Short mmCIF file of C-alpha atoms in Angstrom, two decimals:
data_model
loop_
_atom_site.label_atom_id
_atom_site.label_comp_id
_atom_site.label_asym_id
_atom_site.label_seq_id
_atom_site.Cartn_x
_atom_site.Cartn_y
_atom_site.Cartn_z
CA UNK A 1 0.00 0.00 0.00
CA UNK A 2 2.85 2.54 0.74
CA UNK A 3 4.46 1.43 -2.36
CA UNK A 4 1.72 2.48 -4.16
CA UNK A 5 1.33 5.76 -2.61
CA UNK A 6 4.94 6.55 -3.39
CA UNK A 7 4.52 5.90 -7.03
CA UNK A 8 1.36 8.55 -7.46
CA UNK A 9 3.32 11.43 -5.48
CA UNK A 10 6.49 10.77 -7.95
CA UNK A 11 4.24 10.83 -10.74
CA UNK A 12 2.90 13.86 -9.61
CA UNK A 13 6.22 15.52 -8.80
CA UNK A 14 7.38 14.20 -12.50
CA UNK A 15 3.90 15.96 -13.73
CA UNK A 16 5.06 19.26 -12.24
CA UNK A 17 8.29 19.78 -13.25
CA UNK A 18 7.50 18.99 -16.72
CA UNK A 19 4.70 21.30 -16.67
CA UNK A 20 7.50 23.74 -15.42
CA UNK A 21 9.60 22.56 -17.57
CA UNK A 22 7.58 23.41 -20.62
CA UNK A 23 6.17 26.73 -19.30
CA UNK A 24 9.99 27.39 -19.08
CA UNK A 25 10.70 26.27 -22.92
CA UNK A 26 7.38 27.91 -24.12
CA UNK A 27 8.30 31.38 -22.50
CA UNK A 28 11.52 31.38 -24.00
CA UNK A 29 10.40 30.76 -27.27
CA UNK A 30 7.58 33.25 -26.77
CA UNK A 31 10.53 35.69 -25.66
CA UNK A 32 12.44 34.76 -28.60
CA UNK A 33 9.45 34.70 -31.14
CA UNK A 34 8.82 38.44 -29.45
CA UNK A 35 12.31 39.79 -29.42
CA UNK A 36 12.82 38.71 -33.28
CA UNK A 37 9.90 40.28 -34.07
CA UNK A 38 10.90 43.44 -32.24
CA UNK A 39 14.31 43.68 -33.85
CA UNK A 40 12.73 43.24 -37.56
CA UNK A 41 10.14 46.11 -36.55
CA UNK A 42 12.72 47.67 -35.44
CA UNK A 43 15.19 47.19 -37.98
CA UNK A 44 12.55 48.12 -41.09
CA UNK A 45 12.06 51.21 -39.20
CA UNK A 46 15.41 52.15 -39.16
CA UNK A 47 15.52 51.69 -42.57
CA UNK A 48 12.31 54.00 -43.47
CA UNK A 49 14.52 56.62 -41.23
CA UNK A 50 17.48 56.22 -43.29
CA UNK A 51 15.43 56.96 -46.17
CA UNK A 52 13.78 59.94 -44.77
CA UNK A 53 16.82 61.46 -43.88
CA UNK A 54 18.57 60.37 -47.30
CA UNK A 55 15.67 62.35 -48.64
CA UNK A 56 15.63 64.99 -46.43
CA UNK A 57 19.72 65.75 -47.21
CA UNK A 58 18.78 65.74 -51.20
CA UNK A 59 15.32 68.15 -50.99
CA UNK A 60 17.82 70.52 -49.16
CA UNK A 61 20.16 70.11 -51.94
CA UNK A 62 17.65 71.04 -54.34
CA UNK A 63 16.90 73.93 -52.71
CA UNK A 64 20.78 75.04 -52.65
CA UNK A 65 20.90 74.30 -56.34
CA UNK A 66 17.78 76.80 -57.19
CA UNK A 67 19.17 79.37 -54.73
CA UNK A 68 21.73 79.55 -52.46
CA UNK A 69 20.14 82.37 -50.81
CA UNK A 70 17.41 79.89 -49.71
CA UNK A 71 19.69 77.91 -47.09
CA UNK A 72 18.51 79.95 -44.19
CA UNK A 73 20.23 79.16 -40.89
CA UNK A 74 17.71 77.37 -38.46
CA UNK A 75 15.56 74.31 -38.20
CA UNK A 76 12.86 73.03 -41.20
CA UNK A 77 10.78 71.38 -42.08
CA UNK A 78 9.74 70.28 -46.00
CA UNK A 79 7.10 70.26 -48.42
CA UNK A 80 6.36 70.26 -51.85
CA UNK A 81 5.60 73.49 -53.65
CA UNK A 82 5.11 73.38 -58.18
CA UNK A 83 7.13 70.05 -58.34
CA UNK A 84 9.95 71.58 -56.11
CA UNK A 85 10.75 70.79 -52.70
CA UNK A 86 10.99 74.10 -50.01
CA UNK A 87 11.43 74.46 -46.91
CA UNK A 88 7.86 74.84 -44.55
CA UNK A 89 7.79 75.41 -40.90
CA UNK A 90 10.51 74.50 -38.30
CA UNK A 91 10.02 70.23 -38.77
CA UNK A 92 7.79 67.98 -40.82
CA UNK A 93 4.92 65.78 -40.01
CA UNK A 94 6.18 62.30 -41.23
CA UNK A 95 3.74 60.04 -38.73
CA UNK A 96 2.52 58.76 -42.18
CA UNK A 97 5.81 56.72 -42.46
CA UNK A 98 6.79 56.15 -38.92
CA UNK A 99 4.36 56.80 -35.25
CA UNK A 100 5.03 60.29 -34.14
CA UNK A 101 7.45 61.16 -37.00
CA UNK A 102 8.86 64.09 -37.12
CA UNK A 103 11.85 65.55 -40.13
CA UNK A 104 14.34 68.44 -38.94
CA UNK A 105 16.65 69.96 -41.38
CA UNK A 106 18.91 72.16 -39.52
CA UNK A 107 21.43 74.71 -41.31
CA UNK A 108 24.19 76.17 -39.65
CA UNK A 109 26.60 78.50 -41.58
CA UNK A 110 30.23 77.17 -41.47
CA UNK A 111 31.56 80.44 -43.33
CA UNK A 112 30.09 82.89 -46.16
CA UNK A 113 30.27 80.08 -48.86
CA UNK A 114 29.85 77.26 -46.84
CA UNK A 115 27.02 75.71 -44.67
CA UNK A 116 26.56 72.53 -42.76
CA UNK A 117 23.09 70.50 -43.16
CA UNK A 118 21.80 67.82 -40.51
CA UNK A 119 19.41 65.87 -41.57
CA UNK A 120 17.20 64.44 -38.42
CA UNK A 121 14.39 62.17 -38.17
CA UNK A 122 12.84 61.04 -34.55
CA UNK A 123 9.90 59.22 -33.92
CA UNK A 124 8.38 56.37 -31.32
CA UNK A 125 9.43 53.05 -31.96
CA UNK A 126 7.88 51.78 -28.69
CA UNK A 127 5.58 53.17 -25.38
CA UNK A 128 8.85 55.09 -23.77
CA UNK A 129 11.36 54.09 -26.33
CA UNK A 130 11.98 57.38 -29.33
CA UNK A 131 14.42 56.42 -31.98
CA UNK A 132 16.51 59.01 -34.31
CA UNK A 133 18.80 58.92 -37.01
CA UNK A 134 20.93 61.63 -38.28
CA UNK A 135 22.68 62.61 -41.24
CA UNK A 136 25.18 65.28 -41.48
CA UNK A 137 26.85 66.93 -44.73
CA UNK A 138 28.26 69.87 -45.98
CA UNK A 139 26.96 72.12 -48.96
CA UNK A 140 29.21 74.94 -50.61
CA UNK A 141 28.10 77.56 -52.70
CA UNK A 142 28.99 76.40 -56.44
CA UNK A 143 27.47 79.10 -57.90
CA UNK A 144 29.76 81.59 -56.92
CA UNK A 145 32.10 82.52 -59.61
CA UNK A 146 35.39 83.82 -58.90
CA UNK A 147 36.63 85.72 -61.48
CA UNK A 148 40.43 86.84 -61.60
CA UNK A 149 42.36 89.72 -63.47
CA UNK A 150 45.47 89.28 -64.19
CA UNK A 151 47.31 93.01 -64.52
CA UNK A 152 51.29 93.11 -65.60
CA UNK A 153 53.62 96.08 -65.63
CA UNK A 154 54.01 97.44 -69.03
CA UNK A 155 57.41 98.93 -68.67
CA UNK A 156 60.77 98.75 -66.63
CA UNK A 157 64.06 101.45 -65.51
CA UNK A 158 67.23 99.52 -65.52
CA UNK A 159 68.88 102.14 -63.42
CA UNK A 160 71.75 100.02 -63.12
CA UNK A 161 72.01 98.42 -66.17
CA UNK A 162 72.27 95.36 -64.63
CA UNK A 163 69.76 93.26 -66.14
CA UNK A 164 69.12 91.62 -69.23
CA UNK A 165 66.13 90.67 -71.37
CA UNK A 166 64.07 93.12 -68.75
CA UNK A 167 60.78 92.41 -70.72
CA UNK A 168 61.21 88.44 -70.30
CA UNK A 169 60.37 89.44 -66.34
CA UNK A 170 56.42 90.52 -67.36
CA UNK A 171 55.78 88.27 -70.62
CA UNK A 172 52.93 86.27 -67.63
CA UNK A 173 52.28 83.33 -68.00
CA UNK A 174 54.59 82.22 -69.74
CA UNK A 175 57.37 81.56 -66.89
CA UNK A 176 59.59 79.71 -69.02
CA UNK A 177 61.40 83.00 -69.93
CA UNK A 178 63.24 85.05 -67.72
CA UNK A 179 64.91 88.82 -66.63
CA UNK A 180 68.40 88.41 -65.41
CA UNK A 181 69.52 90.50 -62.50
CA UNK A 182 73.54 90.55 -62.05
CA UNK A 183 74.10 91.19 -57.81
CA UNK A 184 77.73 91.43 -57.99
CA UNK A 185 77.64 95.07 -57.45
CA UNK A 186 75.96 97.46 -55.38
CA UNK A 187 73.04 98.98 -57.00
CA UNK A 188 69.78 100.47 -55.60
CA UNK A 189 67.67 99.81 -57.63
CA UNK A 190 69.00 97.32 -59.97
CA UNK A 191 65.90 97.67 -61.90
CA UNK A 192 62.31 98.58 -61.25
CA UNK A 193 58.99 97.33 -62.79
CA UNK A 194 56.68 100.09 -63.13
CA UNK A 195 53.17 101.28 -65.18
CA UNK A 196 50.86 98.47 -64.18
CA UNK A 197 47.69 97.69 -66.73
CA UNK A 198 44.99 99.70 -64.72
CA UNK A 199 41.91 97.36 -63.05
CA UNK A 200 38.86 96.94 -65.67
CA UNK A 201 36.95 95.26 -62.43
CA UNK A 202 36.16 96.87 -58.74
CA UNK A 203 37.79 94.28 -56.51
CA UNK A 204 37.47 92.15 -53.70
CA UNK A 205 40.99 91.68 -53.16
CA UNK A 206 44.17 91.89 -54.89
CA UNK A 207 47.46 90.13 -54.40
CA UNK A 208 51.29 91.17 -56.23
CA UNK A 209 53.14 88.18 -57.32
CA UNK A 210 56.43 87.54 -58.11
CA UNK A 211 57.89 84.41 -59.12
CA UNK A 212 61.58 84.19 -59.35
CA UNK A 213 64.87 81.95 -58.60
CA UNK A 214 68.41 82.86 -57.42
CA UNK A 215 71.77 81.33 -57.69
CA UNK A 216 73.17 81.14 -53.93
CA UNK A 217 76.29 83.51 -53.30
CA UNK A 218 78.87 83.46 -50.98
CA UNK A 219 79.12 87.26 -50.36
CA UNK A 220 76.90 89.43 -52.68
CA UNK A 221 73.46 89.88 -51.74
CA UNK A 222 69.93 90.49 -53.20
CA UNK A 223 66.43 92.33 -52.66
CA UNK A 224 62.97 92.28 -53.99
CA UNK A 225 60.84 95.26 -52.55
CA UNK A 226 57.60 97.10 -53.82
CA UNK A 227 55.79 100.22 -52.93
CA UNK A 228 52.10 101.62 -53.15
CA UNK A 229 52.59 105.18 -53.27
CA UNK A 230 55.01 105.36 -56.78
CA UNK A 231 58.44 104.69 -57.02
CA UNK A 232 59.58 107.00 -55.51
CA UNK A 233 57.60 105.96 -52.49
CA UNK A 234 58.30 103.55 -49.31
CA UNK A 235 59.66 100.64 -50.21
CA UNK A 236 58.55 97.27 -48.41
CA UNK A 237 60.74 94.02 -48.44
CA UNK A 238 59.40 91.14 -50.30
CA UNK A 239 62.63 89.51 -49.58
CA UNK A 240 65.07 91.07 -47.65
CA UNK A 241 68.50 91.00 -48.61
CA UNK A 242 70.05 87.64 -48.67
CA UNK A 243 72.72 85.31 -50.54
CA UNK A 244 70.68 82.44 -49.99
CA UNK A 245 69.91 80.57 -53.72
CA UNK A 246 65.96 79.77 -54.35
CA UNK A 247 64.82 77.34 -56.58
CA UNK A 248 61.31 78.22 -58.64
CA UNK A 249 59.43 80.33 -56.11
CA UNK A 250 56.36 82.10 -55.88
CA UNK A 251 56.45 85.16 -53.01
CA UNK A 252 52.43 87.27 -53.21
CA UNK A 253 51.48 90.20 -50.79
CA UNK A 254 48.17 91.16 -50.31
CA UNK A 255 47.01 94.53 -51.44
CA UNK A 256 44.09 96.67 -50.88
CA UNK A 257 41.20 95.74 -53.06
CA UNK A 258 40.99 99.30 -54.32
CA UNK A 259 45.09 99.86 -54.70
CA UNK A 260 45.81 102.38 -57.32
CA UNK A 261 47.64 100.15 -60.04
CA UNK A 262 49.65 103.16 -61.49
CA UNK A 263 51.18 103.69 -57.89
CA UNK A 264 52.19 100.09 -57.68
CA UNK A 265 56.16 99.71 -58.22
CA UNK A 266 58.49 96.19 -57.92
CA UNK A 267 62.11 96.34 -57.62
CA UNK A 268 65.21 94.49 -57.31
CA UNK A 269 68.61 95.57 -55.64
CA UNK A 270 71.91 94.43 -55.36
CA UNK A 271 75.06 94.80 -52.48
CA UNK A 272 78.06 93.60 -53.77
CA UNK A 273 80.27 92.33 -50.41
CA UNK A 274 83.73 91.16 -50.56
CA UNK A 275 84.43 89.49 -53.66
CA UNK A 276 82.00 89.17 -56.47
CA UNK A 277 80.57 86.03 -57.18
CA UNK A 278 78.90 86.70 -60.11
CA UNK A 279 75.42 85.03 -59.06
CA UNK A 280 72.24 86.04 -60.53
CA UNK A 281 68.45 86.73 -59.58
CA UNK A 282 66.33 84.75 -62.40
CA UNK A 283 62.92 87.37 -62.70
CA UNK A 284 60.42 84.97 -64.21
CA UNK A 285 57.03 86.59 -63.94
CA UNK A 286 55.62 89.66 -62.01
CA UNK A 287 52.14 90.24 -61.83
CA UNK A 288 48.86 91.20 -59.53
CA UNK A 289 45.69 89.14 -59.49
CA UNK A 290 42.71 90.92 -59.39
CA UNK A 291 39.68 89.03 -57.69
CA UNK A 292 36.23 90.20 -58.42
#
């Protein structure tokens, strides 16, 4: 009799913990079944957002390309407007494609040609649980034309008479010629490049160039100044005087956008010291650019 009772309680303690057993299995896979279907959902959405944004970051472009004038700084939203998207309101409804949606183009201005777009999209993926994705690029303004003037002197003194083929030094651009300045004896100026071509444009800035090389020396020495006020003016140092040898170099100095052209002077000097080494200054091109 006791036998028998101790086979019906281990049949019932079997019976339990394989009901627990399975309650155990079937909430896992319920957990499982749940949690894959969660990451899908989740994962389509995030796709939907990567689209909106993708979108979002080529209706702003559109707008650039019509005007750049149109990528005001601040949060917007988008519409469409005669086939053409434009910007509408400080975000965009998008709960149409994902719950409580919302698009946020954001422009902040990086510097007067270029700007910085975000492209945001937020919405609830879950009760508590928002999800955003952001894209992030950088627009310039392509339809600004710079335009640039080049102006050359038209004539030269070769006080010293140091130089040869003086016109070879303002034949721009073609810098396979060359002026050759002798600095084996003292002479100030050597030579000076004078009677710019006058501005046809009003400027936004302006820059002298002068593109030269020079054969080292072991005692003479060289100069390349300039003046705005004639030459008979102030003279500034583009290089100061040196023996050291330069291979093809370019030296600029910024003028003032409005610099009278016909006041603009470039010369070279010489100081022979010691010994001469008859070493030369190579004058390739001299000329101003004129932005506008």
């Amino acid at each position: 009799m006791n036998s028998i009772n101790l086979g019906k309680g281990q049949s019932l303690i079997e019976l339990i913990i394989a009901i627990g057993i399975f309650i155990t299995v079937i909430s896992g896979l319920a957990f499982f079944v749940l949690n894959s279907y969660l990451s899908g959902l989740l994962a389509s959405e995030i796709t939907m957002a990567n689209f909106l944004a993708e979108e979002g970051i080529e209706a702003a472009r559109s707008i650039r390309d019509n005007s750049w004038d149109d990528l005001l700084i601040g949060n917007h939203g988008l519409a469409i407007s005669g086939n053409h998207w434009v910007f509408q309101g400080s975000q965009e409804d998008i709960s149409s494609e994902l719950k409580e949606g919302k698009r946020i183009i954001t422009i902040k201005s990086v510097d007067s040609d270029r700007k910085k777009i975000t492209s945001k999209v937020n919405w609830q993926f879950n009760e508590g649980k928002s999800q955003e994705v952001q894209l992030i690029t950088y627009f310039t303004n392509w339809q600004k034309i710079t335009r640039v003037e080049i102006r050359k002197p038209t004539a030269h003194t070769d006080s010293a008479g140091r130089t040869t083929r003086d016109s070879n030094a303002y034949d721009y651009p073609d810098g396979t010629t060359y002026a050759t300045t002798h600095y084996d004896a003292t002479a100030d100026p050597s030579i000076t490049f004078h009677t710019w071509q006058l501005a046809t444009q009003s400027y936004t800035s302006l820059v002298l160039k002068y593109r030269y090389h020079a054969q080292a020396a072991g005692d003479d020495r060289y100069a390349i100044t300039y003046s705005t006020t004639g030459c008979s003016g102030t003279f500034t140092d583009l290089v100061s005087p040196t023996s050291a040898g330069a291979s093809d170099t370019i030296i600029s100095v910024n003028l003032s956008p409005s610099q009278d052209l016909s006041q603009l002077c470039l010369k070279i000097y010489s100081i022979r010291t010691g010994q001469a080494d008859h070493r030369r200054l190579y004058t390739r091109d001299v000329w101003a650019e004129g932005i506008y």
